[in-house]
mmCIF file of C-alpha atoms in Angstrom:
data_model
loop_
_atom_site.group_PDB
_atom_site.id
_atom_site.type_symbol
_atom_site.label_atom_id
_atom_site.label_comp_id
_atom_site.label_asym_id
_atom_site.label_seq_id
_atom_site.Cartn_x
_atom_site.Cartn_y
_atom_site.Cartn_z
ATOM 1 C CA MET A 92 -15.565 37.300 56.438
ATOM 2 C CA SER A 93 -18.319 39.539 56.226
ATOM 3 C CA ILE A 94 -21.902 38.150 57.687
ATOM 4 C CA LEU A 95 -24.414 39.556 55.831
ATOM 5 C CA GLU A 96 -27.806 38.697 57.787
ATOM 6 C CA MET A 97 -31.071 37.567 56.304
ATOM 7 C CA LYS A 98 -34.327 38.874 57.540
ATOM 8 C CA VAL A 99 -38.158 37.774 57.107
ATOM 9 C CA PRO A 100 -39.788 40.714 54.684
ATOM 10 C CA SER A 101 -43.124 41.390 55.283
ATOM 11 C CA PRO A 102 -45.826 39.983 52.572
ATOM 12 C CA GLY A 103 -47.864 42.339 53.284
ATOM 13 C CA GLU A 104 -49.877 44.577 55.409
ATOM 14 C CA SER A 105 -50.892 43.045 58.849
ATOM 15 C CA ILE A 106 -49.027 40.060 58.335
ATOM 16 C CA THR A 107 -46.780 38.985 61.157
ATOM 17 C CA GLU A 108 -45.129 35.741 61.252
ATOM 18 C CA VAL A 109 -44.435 33.476 58.068
ATOM 19 C CA GLU A 110 -43.930 29.970 58.308
ATOM 20 C CA ILE A 111 -40.723 28.371 56.332
ATOM 21 C CA ALA A 112 -42.679 25.381 53.886
ATOM 22 C CA THR A 113 -39.561 24.575 51.772
ATOM 23 C CA TRP A 114 -35.687 24.988 51.460
ATOM 24 C CA LEU A 115 -34.463 25.230 48.361
ATOM 25 C CA VAL A 116 -31.348 25.168 48.868
ATOM 26 C CA LYS A 117 -28.898 23.099 51.515
ATOM 27 C CA ASP A 118 -26.868 24.662 54.383
ATOM 28 C CA GLY A 119 -22.836 25.118 53.069
ATOM 29 C CA ASP A 120 -24.006 26.234 49.640
ATOM 30 C CA TYR A 121 -23.240 28.268 47.732
ATOM 31 C CA VAL A 122 -25.855 30.933 46.055
ATOM 32 C CA GLU A 123 -25.786 34.068 43.837
ATOM 33 C CA LYS A 124 -27.981 36.797 44.667
ATOM 34 C CA ASP A 125 -30.638 37.247 43.569
ATOM 35 C CA GLN A 126 -31.572 32.753 43.771
ATOM 36 C CA ALA A 127 -34.019 32.073 45.543
ATOM 37 C CA ILE A 128 -33.107 30.315 48.225
ATOM 38 C CA ALA A 129 -36.481 29.018 50.676
ATOM 39 C CA GLU A 130 -41.162 30.187 49.726
ATOM 40 C CA VAL A 131 -41.837 30.851 52.908
ATOM 41 C CA ASP A 132 -45.979 30.636 53.960
ATOM 42 C CA SER A 133 -48.366 33.637 55.418
ATOM 43 C CA ASP A 134 -52.035 32.803 56.014
ATOM 44 C CA LYS A 135 -52.576 34.443 52.451
ATOM 45 C CA ALA A 136 -50.222 33.461 49.880
ATOM 46 C CA THR A 137 -47.042 30.995 49.064
ATOM 47 C CA LEU A 138 -43.875 33.366 49.215
ATOM 48 C CA GLU A 139 -40.141 33.124 46.768
ATOM 49 C CA LEU A 140 -37.159 34.377 49.229
ATOM 50 C CA PRO A 141 -34.948 35.113 46.886
ATOM 51 C CA ALA A 142 -30.780 35.701 48.621
ATOM 52 C CA GLU A 143 -30.021 38.901 49.048
ATOM 53 C CA ALA A 144 -25.871 38.798 47.502
ATOM 54 C CA SER A 145 -23.797 36.579 47.232
ATOM 55 C CA GLY A 146 -22.048 33.784 49.589
ATOM 56 C CA ILE A 147 -21.869 30.587 50.948
ATOM 57 C CA ILE A 148 -25.169 30.057 53.410
ATOM 58 C CA THR A 149 -26.207 29.117 57.041
ATOM 59 C CA LEU A 150 -29.904 28.029 57.579
ATOM 60 C CA LYS A 151 -30.704 29.563 60.968
ATOM 61 C CA ALA A 152 -34.863 27.157 60.588
ATOM 62 C CA GLU A 153 -36.080 24.528 59.586
ATOM 63 C CA GLU A 154 -38.604 23.533 57.800
ATOM 64 C CA GLY A 155 -42.227 24.307 58.794
ATOM 65 C CA ASP A 156 -40.598 26.499 61.753
ATOM 66 C CA THR A 157 -42.488 29.807 62.794
ATOM 67 C CA VAL A 158 -40.837 32.898 62.362
ATOM 68 C CA GLN A 159 -41.619 36.265 63.254
ATOM 69 C CA VAL A 160 -41.103 38.722 60.088
ATOM 70 C CA GLY A 161 -37.923 40.758 60.897
ATOM 71 C CA GLN A 162 -36.234 37.901 62.140
ATOM 72 C CA VAL A 163 -33.440 36.372 61.269
ATOM 73 C CA VAL A 164 -33.262 33.096 59.202
ATOM 74 C CA VAL A 165 -30.154 33.103 56.801
ATOM 75 C CA LEU A 166 -27.101 34.196 57.457
ATOM 76 C CA ILE A 167 -24.437 34.388 53.628
ATOM 77 C CA ASP A 168 -20.823 34.490 53.661
ATOM 78 C CA THR A 169 -19.964 37.881 51.296
ATOM 79 C CA ALA A 170 -16.604 37.224 51.553
ATOM 80 C CA ALA A 171 -16.446 33.639 50.238
ATOM 81 C CA ALA A 172 -15.307 32.644 47.392
ATOM 82 C CA LYS A 173 -17.873 30.621 45.075
ATOM 83 C CA PRO A 174 -16.830 26.993 45.328
ATOM 84 C CA GLU A 175 -14.914 24.790 42.157
ATOM 85 C CA GLY A 176 -15.562 21.690 40.929
ATOM 86 C CA ALA A 177 -17.907 20.866 43.186
ATOM 87 C CA ALA A 178 -20.053 18.740 40.090
ATOM 88 C CA PRO A 179 -17.326 17.386 38.479
ATOM 89 C CA ALA A 180 -17.216 15.957 41.417
ATOM 90 C CA LYS A 181 -21.058 14.111 41.808
ATOM 91 C CA GLU A 182 -20.181 13.812 37.954
ATOM 92 C CA GLU A 183 -17.777 10.552 39.366
ATOM 93 C CA ALA A 184 -19.984 9.115 41.900
ATOM 94 C CA LYS A 185 -22.817 8.608 39.976
ATOM 95 C CA VAL A 186 -19.638 7.391 36.924
ATOM 96 C CA GLU A 187 -18.768 4.731 39.467
ATOM 97 C CA ALA A 188 -22.112 3.329 41.595
ATOM 98 C CA PRO A 189 -22.356 1.147 38.394
ATOM 99 C CA LYS A 190 -19.475 -0.542 39.127
ATOM 100 C CA GLU A 191 -21.052 -2.890 42.863
ATOM 101 C CA GLU A 192 -24.160 -3.790 40.721
ATOM 102 C CA PRO A 193 -22.517 -7.547 39.172
ATOM 103 C CA LYS A 194 -21.693 -7.901 42.758
ATOM 104 C CA LYS A 195 -25.765 -7.568 43.342
ATOM 105 C CA GLU A 196 -26.167 -9.741 40.268
ATOM 106 C CA VAL A 197 -23.752 -12.811 40.979
ATOM 107 C CA VAL A 198 -25.820 -13.079 44.860
ATOM 108 C CA ALA A 199 -29.593 -12.944 43.493
ATOM 109 C CA GLU A 200 -28.947 -14.967 40.677
ATOM 110 C CA ALA A 201 -27.396 -17.883 42.697
ATOM 111 C CA PRO A 202 -31.044 -19.218 44.349
ATOM 112 C CA LYS A 203 -32.149 -19.240 41.378
ATOM 113 C CA ALA A 204 -30.084 -21.978 40.424
ATOM 114 C CA ALA A 205 -33.108 -24.807 41.334
ATOM 115 C CA PRO A 206 -36.455 -22.972 39.717
ATOM 116 C CA ALA A 207 -39.570 -23.473 41.676
ATOM 117 C CA THR A 208 -42.507 -25.708 40.522
ATOM 118 C CA TYR A 209 -45.961 -26.154 42.060
ATOM 119 C CA ALA A 210 -45.606 -29.794 41.904
ATOM 120 C CA THR A 211 -43.136 -30.096 44.240
ATOM 121 C CA ASN A 212 -44.280 -26.569 46.242
ATOM 122 C CA THR A 213 -44.010 -28.212 49.639
ATOM 123 C CA PRO A 214 -43.317 -25.668 53.021
ATOM 124 C CA SER A 215 -40.932 -25.783 55.822
ATOM 125 C CA PRO A 216 -42.643 -26.591 59.384
ATOM 126 C CA ALA A 217 -42.435 -23.234 60.183
ATOM 127 C CA ALA A 218 -43.594 -21.939 56.294
ATOM 128 C CA LYS A 219 -47.403 -23.689 56.791
ATOM 129 C CA LYS A 220 -47.700 -22.035 60.177
ATOM 130 C CA ILE A 221 -47.205 -18.673 58.638
ATOM 131 C CA LEU A 222 -49.203 -19.377 55.554
ATOM 132 C CA ASP A 223 -52.061 -21.338 57.778
ATOM 133 C CA GLU A 224 -52.110 -17.962 59.525
ATOM 134 C CA LYS A 225 -52.533 -15.825 56.773
ATOM 135 C CA GLY A 226 -54.450 -18.471 55.047
ATOM 136 C CA ILE A 227 -52.838 -18.607 51.765
ATOM 137 C CA GLU A 228 -52.633 -22.175 50.117
ATOM 138 C CA PRO A 229 -49.595 -23.186 49.350
ATOM 139 C CA ALA A 230 -50.012 -23.486 45.469
ATOM 140 C CA GLN A 231 -49.827 -20.198 45.362
ATOM 141 C CA VAL A 232 -46.679 -19.293 47.195
ATOM 142 C CA ASN A 233 -43.504 -19.981 44.082
ATOM 143 C CA GLY A 234 -40.369 -21.354 46.884
ATOM 144 C CA THR A 235 -36.912 -20.245 46.708
ATOM 145 C CA GLY A 236 -35.403 -22.941 48.473
ATOM 146 C CA VAL A 237 -33.807 -26.661 47.440
ATOM 147 C CA GLY A 238 -35.821 -28.334 44.940
ATOM 148 C CA GLY A 239 -38.967 -25.463 45.210
ATOM 149 C CA ARG A 240 -39.121 -25.913 48.802
ATOM 150 C CA ILE A 241 -41.189 -23.377 50.355
ATOM 151 C CA THR A 242 -38.957 -20.998 53.080
ATOM 152 C CA LYS A 243 -40.327 -19.614 56.271
ATOM 153 C CA GLU A 244 -39.145 -16.023 53.799
ATOM 154 C CA ASP A 245 -41.065 -16.796 50.938
ATOM 155 C CA ALA A 246 -43.682 -17.167 54.057
ATOM 156 C CA VAL A 247 -44.014 -13.791 55.620
ATOM 157 C CA GLN A 248 -43.249 -12.225 51.929
ATOM 158 C CA ALA A 249 -46.751 -14.479 50.596
ATOM 159 C CA LYS A 250 -49.892 -12.921 49.504
ATOM 160 C CA GLY A 251 -53.029 -13.843 49.068
ATOM 161 C CA ALA A 252 -56.300 -13.174 48.215
ATOM 162 C CA PRO A 253 -58.582 -12.090 51.037
ATOM 163 C CA ALA A 254 -60.528 -14.481 52.180
ATOM 164 C CA LEU A 255 -64.774 -13.986 51.791
ATOM 165 C CA GLY A 256 -66.217 -11.725 53.574
ATOM 166 C CA GLY A 257 -62.942 -11.309 55.352
ATOM 167 C CA SER A 258 -60.063 -8.574 54.596
ATOM 168 C CA ASN A 259 -56.903 -8.195 53.248
ATOM 169 C CA GLU A 260 -54.415 -8.410 56.224
ATOM 170 C CA SER A 261 -50.980 -8.523 54.128
ATOM 171 C CA GLY A 262 -52.381 -4.819 52.498
ATOM 172 C CA SER A 263 -50.396 -1.676 52.910
ATOM 173 C CA ARG A 264 -51.163 -0.075 56.378
ATOM 174 C CA ALA A 265 -49.253 2.320 56.174
ATOM 175 C CA VAL A 266 -49.902 6.042 57.446
ATOM 176 C CA LYS A 267 -48.632 9.703 56.320
ATOM 177 C CA ILE A 268 -49.095 12.473 58.576
ATOM 178 C CA THR A 269 -47.922 16.012 57.225
ATOM 179 C CA LYS A 270 -48.264 19.621 58.844
ATOM 180 C CA LEU A 271 -50.653 21.629 57.077
ATOM 181 C CA SER A 272 -49.224 24.796 55.373
ATOM 182 C CA MET A 273 -50.340 28.073 57.271
ATOM 183 C CA LEU A 274 -52.028 28.762 53.845
ATOM 184 C CA ARG A 275 -54.374 25.742 54.420
ATOM 185 C CA ARG A 276 -54.723 26.506 57.749
ATOM 186 C CA LYS A 277 -55.821 29.553 57.461
ATOM 187 C CA ILE A 278 -58.164 28.972 54.601
ATOM 188 C CA ALA A 279 -59.414 26.024 56.825
ATOM 189 C CA ALA A 280 -59.981 28.605 59.656
ATOM 190 C CA ARG A 281 -61.912 31.191 57.184
ATOM 191 C CA LEU A 282 -64.454 28.194 55.949
ATOM 192 C CA VAL A 283 -65.260 27.064 59.458
ATOM 193 C CA SER A 284 -65.487 30.540 60.244
ATOM 194 C CA VAL A 285 -67.756 30.911 57.658
ATOM 195 C CA LYS A 286 -69.843 27.880 58.231
ATOM 196 C CA ASN A 287 -70.301 29.477 61.934
ATOM 197 C CA GLU A 288 -70.391 33.171 62.259
ATOM 198 C CA THR A 289 -72.944 33.984 58.755
ATOM 199 C CA ALA A 290 -76.443 33.105 58.000
ATOM 200 C CA MET A 291 -75.313 31.517 54.787
ATOM 201 C CA LEU A 292 -77.911 30.111 52.578
ATOM 202 C CA THR A 293 -78.061 28.929 48.807
ATOM 203 C CA THR A 294 -80.403 29.992 45.155
ATOM 204 C CA PHE A 295 -80.187 28.136 42.364
ATOM 205 C CA ASN A 296 -81.010 28.830 38.722
ATOM 206 C CA GLU A 297 -80.118 28.150 35.390
ATOM 207 C CA VAL A 298 -78.633 29.236 32.503
ATOM 208 C CA ASP A 299 -79.482 28.447 28.789
ATOM 209 C CA MET A 300 -75.231 28.770 27.050
ATOM 210 C CA SER A 301 -76.851 28.502 23.776
ATOM 211 C CA GLU A 302 -76.165 32.197 22.487
ATOM 212 C CA ILE A 303 -72.793 32.488 24.121
ATOM 213 C CA PHE A 304 -71.511 29.197 22.528
ATOM 214 C CA ARG A 305 -72.379 31.240 19.700
ATOM 215 C CA ILE A 306 -71.096 34.436 19.766
ATOM 216 C CA ARG A 307 -67.849 32.328 20.856
ATOM 217 C CA LYS A 308 -67.830 29.795 18.114
ATOM 218 C CA GLN A 309 -68.547 32.778 15.873
ATOM 219 C CA TYR A 310 -65.821 35.642 16.891
ATOM 220 C CA LYS A 311 -63.391 33.363 19.177
ATOM 221 C CA GLU A 312 -60.903 33.292 15.842
ATOM 222 C CA GLU A 313 -61.061 36.634 15.122
ATOM 223 C CA PHE A 314 -60.600 37.528 18.983
ATOM 224 C CA ALA A 315 -57.578 35.886 19.859
ATOM 225 C CA ALA A 316 -56.204 37.234 16.446
ATOM 226 C CA LYS A 317 -56.473 40.435 17.450
ATOM 227 C CA HIS A 318 -55.741 40.635 20.950
ATOM 228 C CA GLY A 319 -54.048 37.779 21.410
ATOM 229 C CA ILE A 320 -56.102 36.343 23.943
ATOM 230 C CA GLY A 321 -59.341 33.917 24.128
ATOM 231 C CA LEU A 322 -62.703 34.503 23.660
ATOM 232 C CA GLY A 323 -63.765 32.232 27.197
ATOM 233 C CA PHE A 324 -66.795 31.456 29.800
ATOM 234 C CA MET A 325 -65.413 33.809 32.817
ATOM 235 C CA SER A 326 -65.750 37.206 30.595
ATOM 236 C CA PHE A 327 -69.203 37.298 30.218
ATOM 237 C CA PHE A 328 -69.326 35.940 33.503
ATOM 238 C CA THR A 329 -68.570 38.325 35.024
ATOM 239 C CA LYS A 330 -70.133 41.003 33.207
ATOM 240 C CA ALA A 331 -73.382 39.417 34.639
ATOM 241 C CA VAL A 332 -72.301 40.089 37.928
ATOM 242 C CA VAL A 333 -70.898 43.428 37.668
ATOM 243 C CA ARG A 334 -74.426 44.366 35.944
ATOM 244 C CA ALA A 335 -76.950 42.383 38.873
ATOM 245 C CA LEU A 336 -74.643 43.668 41.188
ATOM 246 C CA GLN A 337 -74.977 47.398 39.985
ATOM 247 C CA MET A 338 -78.887 46.358 40.229
ATOM 248 C CA TYR A 339 -78.745 44.871 43.531
ATOM 249 C CA PRO A 340 -76.071 47.292 45.793
ATOM 250 C CA ASP A 341 -76.573 44.664 48.683
ATOM 251 C CA VAL A 342 -75.087 42.254 47.117
ATOM 252 C CA ASN A 343 -71.971 44.063 47.150
ATOM 253 C CA ALA A 344 -71.626 44.474 50.283
ATOM 254 C CA SER A 345 -70.198 43.369 53.884
ATOM 255 C CA ILE A 346 -70.719 43.610 57.676
ATOM 256 C CA ASP A 347 -68.438 44.920 59.652
ATOM 257 C CA GLY A 348 -69.917 44.882 63.189
ATOM 258 C CA ASP A 349 -73.268 46.636 63.596
ATOM 259 C CA GLN A 350 -72.422 48.143 60.135
ATOM 260 C CA LYS A 351 -72.906 47.499 56.475
ATOM 261 C CA ILE A 352 -70.045 48.587 54.155
ATOM 262 C CA ASN A 353 -71.689 49.515 50.383
ATOM 263 C CA TYR A 354 -69.392 49.335 48.062
ATOM 264 C CA ASP A 355 -69.311 51.338 44.918
ATOM 265 C CA PHE A 356 -67.246 49.807 42.994
ATOM 266 C CA CYS A 357 -66.993 46.137 41.708
ATOM 267 C CA ASP A 358 -64.156 44.296 42.306
ATOM 268 C CA ILE A 359 -64.377 40.436 41.304
ATOM 269 C CA SER A 360 -62.734 37.630 42.545
ATOM 270 C CA ILE A 361 -62.109 34.647 40.536
ATOM 271 C CA ALA A 362 -61.129 31.625 41.622
ATOM 272 C CA VAL A 363 -58.156 29.956 40.907
ATOM 273 C CA SER A 364 -56.882 26.204 41.609
ATOM 274 C CA GLY A 365 -53.174 26.951 41.727
ATOM 275 C CA PRO A 366 -49.747 24.720 43.232
ATOM 276 C CA LYS A 367 -51.059 25.359 47.015
ATOM 277 C CA GLY A 368 -55.076 25.192 46.362
ATOM 278 C CA LEU A 369 -57.217 27.415 45.548
ATOM 279 C CA MET A 370 -56.284 31.199 45.567
ATOM 280 C CA VAL A 371 -58.577 34.064 44.937
ATOM 281 C CA PRO A 372 -57.002 37.119 43.200
ATOM 282 C CA VAL A 373 -58.826 40.105 42.579
ATOM 283 C CA LEU A 374 -59.976 42.163 39.508
ATOM 284 C CA ARG A 375 -60.406 45.555 40.244
ATOM 285 C CA ASN A 376 -63.041 48.162 39.260
ATOM 286 C CA ALA A 377 -64.608 44.809 36.836
ATOM 287 C CA GLU A 378 -67.528 47.793 36.363
ATOM 288 C CA ASN A 379 -65.046 49.355 33.862
ATOM 289 C CA MET A 380 -63.017 46.662 31.859
ATOM 290 C CA SER A 381 -64.223 45.347 28.950
ATOM 291 C CA PHE A 382 -64.994 41.903 27.428
ATOM 292 C CA ARG A 383 -61.101 42.014 26.522
ATOM 293 C CA ASN A 384 -60.070 43.572 29.681
ATOM 294 C CA VAL A 385 -61.435 41.082 31.474
ATOM 295 C CA GLU A 386 -60.266 38.064 29.551
ATOM 296 C CA ALA A 387 -56.486 39.635 29.919
ATOM 297 C CA GLY A 388 -56.752 40.266 33.751
ATOM 298 C CA ILE A 389 -58.270 36.502 33.748
ATOM 299 C CA LYS A 390 -54.893 35.579 32.065
ATOM 300 C CA ASP A 391 -52.899 37.569 33.765
ATOM 301 C CA LEU A 392 -53.831 36.481 37.584
ATOM 302 C CA ALA A 393 -53.784 32.615 36.372
ATOM 303 C CA VAL A 394 -50.301 32.850 35.835
ATOM 304 C CA LYS A 395 -49.667 34.469 38.679
ATOM 305 C CA VAL A 396 -51.364 31.309 40.535
ATOM 306 C CA ARG A 397 -49.724 28.592 38.389
ATOM 307 C CA ASP A 398 -46.881 30.468 39.049
ATOM 308 C CA GLY A 399 -46.120 31.403 42.361
ATOM 309 C CA LYS A 400 -45.756 34.675 41.555
ATOM 310 C CA ILE A 401 -49.474 36.186 43.013
ATOM 311 C CA THR A 402 -49.077 38.976 45.702
ATOM 312 C CA VAL A 403 -51.364 39.007 48.908
ATOM 313 C CA ASP A 404 -52.558 42.292 47.502
ATOM 314 C CA GLU A 405 -53.641 40.914 44.248
ATOM 315 C CA MET A 406 -55.900 38.452 46.128
ATOM 316 C CA THR A 407 -57.453 41.080 48.430
ATOM 317 C CA GLY A 408 -60.007 43.292 48.569
ATOM 318 C CA GLY A 409 -62.664 41.609 46.705
ATOM 319 C CA THR A 410 -66.384 42.480 47.537
ATOM 320 C CA PHE A 411 -67.865 39.310 45.568
ATOM 321 C CA THR A 412 -66.379 35.888 44.024
ATOM 322 C CA ILE A 413 -66.726 33.636 41.043
ATOM 323 C CA THR A 414 -65.540 29.648 41.175
ATOM 324 C CA ASN A 415 -65.800 27.699 38.901
ATOM 325 C CA GLY A 416 -66.901 24.149 39.495
ATOM 326 C CA GLY A 417 -67.238 22.993 36.507
ATOM 327 C CA THR A 418 -64.612 23.163 34.241
ATOM 328 C CA PHE A 419 -63.144 19.619 37.191
ATOM 329 C CA GLY A 420 -66.790 18.137 36.368
ATOM 330 C CA SER A 421 -69.049 19.238 38.944
ATOM 331 C CA MET A 422 -73.041 19.995 38.108
ATOM 332 C CA LEU A 423 -74.136 21.497 41.276
ATOM 333 C CA SER A 424 -72.883 22.779 45.097
ATOM 334 C CA THR A 425 -73.491 25.469 47.811
ATOM 335 C CA PRO A 426 -70.094 27.474 47.310
ATOM 336 C CA ILE A 427 -68.733 28.774 50.247
ATOM 337 C CA ILE A 428 -68.852 32.763 50.796
ATOM 338 C CA ASN A 429 -65.593 34.172 50.565
ATOM 339 C CA PRO A 430 -65.256 36.208 54.162
ATOM 340 C CA PRO A 431 -65.857 39.772 54.071
ATOM 341 C CA GLN A 432 -67.760 39.208 51.404
ATOM 342 C CA SER A 433 -71.497 38.487 51.330
ATOM 343 C CA ALA A 434 -71.667 36.205 48.425
ATOM 344 C CA ILE A 435 -70.247 34.107 46.184
ATOM 345 C CA LEU A 436 -71.531 32.737 42.701
ATOM 346 C CA GLY A 437 -71.192 29.121 41.959
ATOM 347 C CA MET A 438 -70.938 27.678 37.819
ATOM 348 C CA HIS A 439 -70.861 24.562 37.219
ATOM 349 C CA ASN A 440 -70.207 21.655 34.269
ATOM 350 C CA ILE A 441 -72.359 22.744 30.935
ATOM 351 C CA ILE A 442 -74.504 19.618 29.334
ATOM 352 C CA GLU A 443 -77.218 18.797 27.059
ATOM 353 C CA ARG A 444 -80.594 18.632 28.369
ATOM 354 C CA PRO A 445 -84.152 18.769 26.918
ATOM 355 C CA VAL A 446 -85.920 21.994 27.248
ATOM 356 C CA ALA A 447 -88.825 23.399 26.871
ATOM 357 C CA VAL A 448 -88.799 26.327 24.453
ATOM 358 C CA ASN A 449 -91.613 27.949 23.316
ATOM 359 C CA LYS A 450 -93.716 24.997 23.706
ATOM 360 C CA GLN A 451 -91.225 22.776 21.908
ATOM 361 C CA VAL A 452 -88.823 20.285 23.224
ATOM 362 C CA GLU A 453 -85.612 21.487 22.352
ATOM 363 C CA ILE A 454 -82.116 20.264 23.404
ATOM 364 C CA ARG A 455 -79.401 23.280 24.993
ATOM 365 C CA PRO A 456 -76.770 23.499 26.296
ATOM 366 C CA MET A 457 -77.854 23.839 30.058
ATOM 367 C CA MET A 458 -75.752 24.982 33.073
ATOM 368 C CA TYR A 459 -76.386 25.633 37.432
ATOM 369 C CA VAL A 460 -75.775 27.996 39.112
ATOM 370 C CA ALA A 461 -75.625 28.758 42.675
ATOM 371 C CA MET A 462 -75.560 31.980 44.936
ATOM 372 C CA SER A 463 -74.334 31.073 48.616
ATOM 373 C CA TYR A 464 -75.475 34.541 50.342
ATOM 374 C CA ASP A 465 -74.845 36.284 53.982
ATOM 375 C CA HIS A 466 -78.894 36.158 54.817
ATOM 376 C CA ARG A 467 -78.181 38.389 57.788
ATOM 377 C CA ILE A 468 -77.297 41.310 54.764
ATOM 378 C CA ILE A 469 -79.354 39.986 51.785
ATOM 379 C CA ASP A 470 -82.684 38.635 52.282
ATOM 380 C CA GLY A 471 -84.489 36.025 50.188
ATOM 381 C CA LYS A 472 -85.558 38.749 47.304
ATOM 382 C CA GLU A 473 -82.698 40.201 46.847
ATOM 383 C CA SER A 474 -80.174 37.134 46.522
ATOM 384 C CA VAL A 475 -83.727 35.365 43.738
ATOM 385 C CA GLY A 476 -83.488 38.921 41.827
ATOM 386 C CA PHE A 477 -79.497 39.015 41.479
ATOM 387 C CA LEU A 478 -79.582 35.839 40.240
ATOM 388 C CA VAL A 479 -82.142 36.239 37.457
ATOM 389 C CA ALA A 480 -80.600 39.137 36.670
ATOM 390 C CA VAL A 481 -77.443 36.960 36.153
ATOM 391 C CA LYS A 482 -79.847 34.541 33.806
ATOM 392 C CA GLU A 483 -81.129 36.911 31.597
ATOM 393 C CA ALA A 484 -77.966 38.268 30.765
ATOM 394 C CA ILE A 485 -76.469 34.686 30.072
ATOM 395 C CA ASP A 486 -79.114 34.207 27.837
ATOM 396 C CA ASN A 487 -79.551 36.544 26.160
ATOM 397 C CA PRO A 488 -75.615 38.589 26.304
ATOM 398 C CA VAL A 489 -76.325 40.953 23.178
ATOM 399 C CA GLU A 490 -78.854 42.693 25.048
ATOM 400 C CA PHE A 491 -77.943 43.018 28.093
ATOM 401 C CA LEU A 492 -74.213 42.784 27.817
ATOM 402 C CA MET A 493 -73.534 43.952 24.859
ATOM 403 C CA GLY A 494 -75.385 46.771 23.926
ATOM 404 C CA GLY A 495 -77.177 45.116 20.627
ATOM 405 C CA ASP A 496 -73.959 44.874 19.053
ATOM 406 C CA GLU A 497 -71.655 42.397 19.694
ATOM 407 C CA ARG A 498 -68.690 43.305 17.054
ATOM 408 C CA ARG A 499 -68.578 46.240 19.123
ATOM 409 C CA ALA A 500 -68.553 44.755 22.247
ATOM 410 C CA LEU A 501 -65.460 43.189 21.665
ATOM 411 C CA GLU A 502 -63.910 45.353 20.003
ATOM 412 C CA LEU A 503 -63.320 43.438 16.611
#
């Protein structure tokens, strides 16, 4: 017998423990090398644990256990031969199972020999007491006893409409308690710390999406045909944010104790909803990206989040975050800062509204935008100026984001 000890690998720098979220195999199963055998949660991401060799597996931890990086969680007997015939045995069980069903049908049909009728539906004394306590009229119950008589079991199972002003006591009162994943617990702790440890304020504005709508309608097919990706809203907002960060560098900063750290690069965290919750993968050096690069980068990160393949390194180090609640129908919200960053921009849904344009009322596609910021490091002047800079870039993207040449900016 040759036993391989599988230890918990390090998911990333500074992570010392993980939680066994789900075992994808059972104790005693035969696994192939590189087969995913478990999903483990760190405080930053959910990762798959692949088998390091082929063989019979022995699990050394339970689902929900917190284990240290480097701890042995699996033993693999690499000398064990791959079992044969296991699958056919399961198939035989599936084929034989229906043979018992005819017996069940005979028993089930016996009490239905005397069909119930509401005219003769009278409860037994025990059934009447139960129905009275529930406030249910006998006519509402279909008795299964002889001659349609309501039995005690019929009364116990009966459900009626709740009385006016009362509650439906026969409704479900089930309560399900599940342990939060390590990732969700970490997110909760971070959000609470932001509220408690920062002087967070939010400023609002609105942007006119008319020009972006026009550009997308005019070039989206040509853009997709040439670059193989769609032309969305996020590239415009990312470019607008980068421009505003360069105009207001204190927004692109963070606090470390009594020191302020300014960054000369723009690493933009993009909030993406995934199966395990909201993730914030990072676009590195977004200041050097074209519209095509931004769209391709966001698509790549979103696919990794959806498939559970995003890495810890891809979610750390951002200097500013963009979140889009509008995809879920949000009209207005106050986004929470993603620490240690000092600000976050919230996008919302687009609604056609009447607005005044050159003293004329026009229907325009409008969006509310919100910027939450840490007032300890960012003053009102910088926060308002930043959001106004974003607004003017979105209202007039050709001038402020495309250098006056739409086709060149889109690399068409």
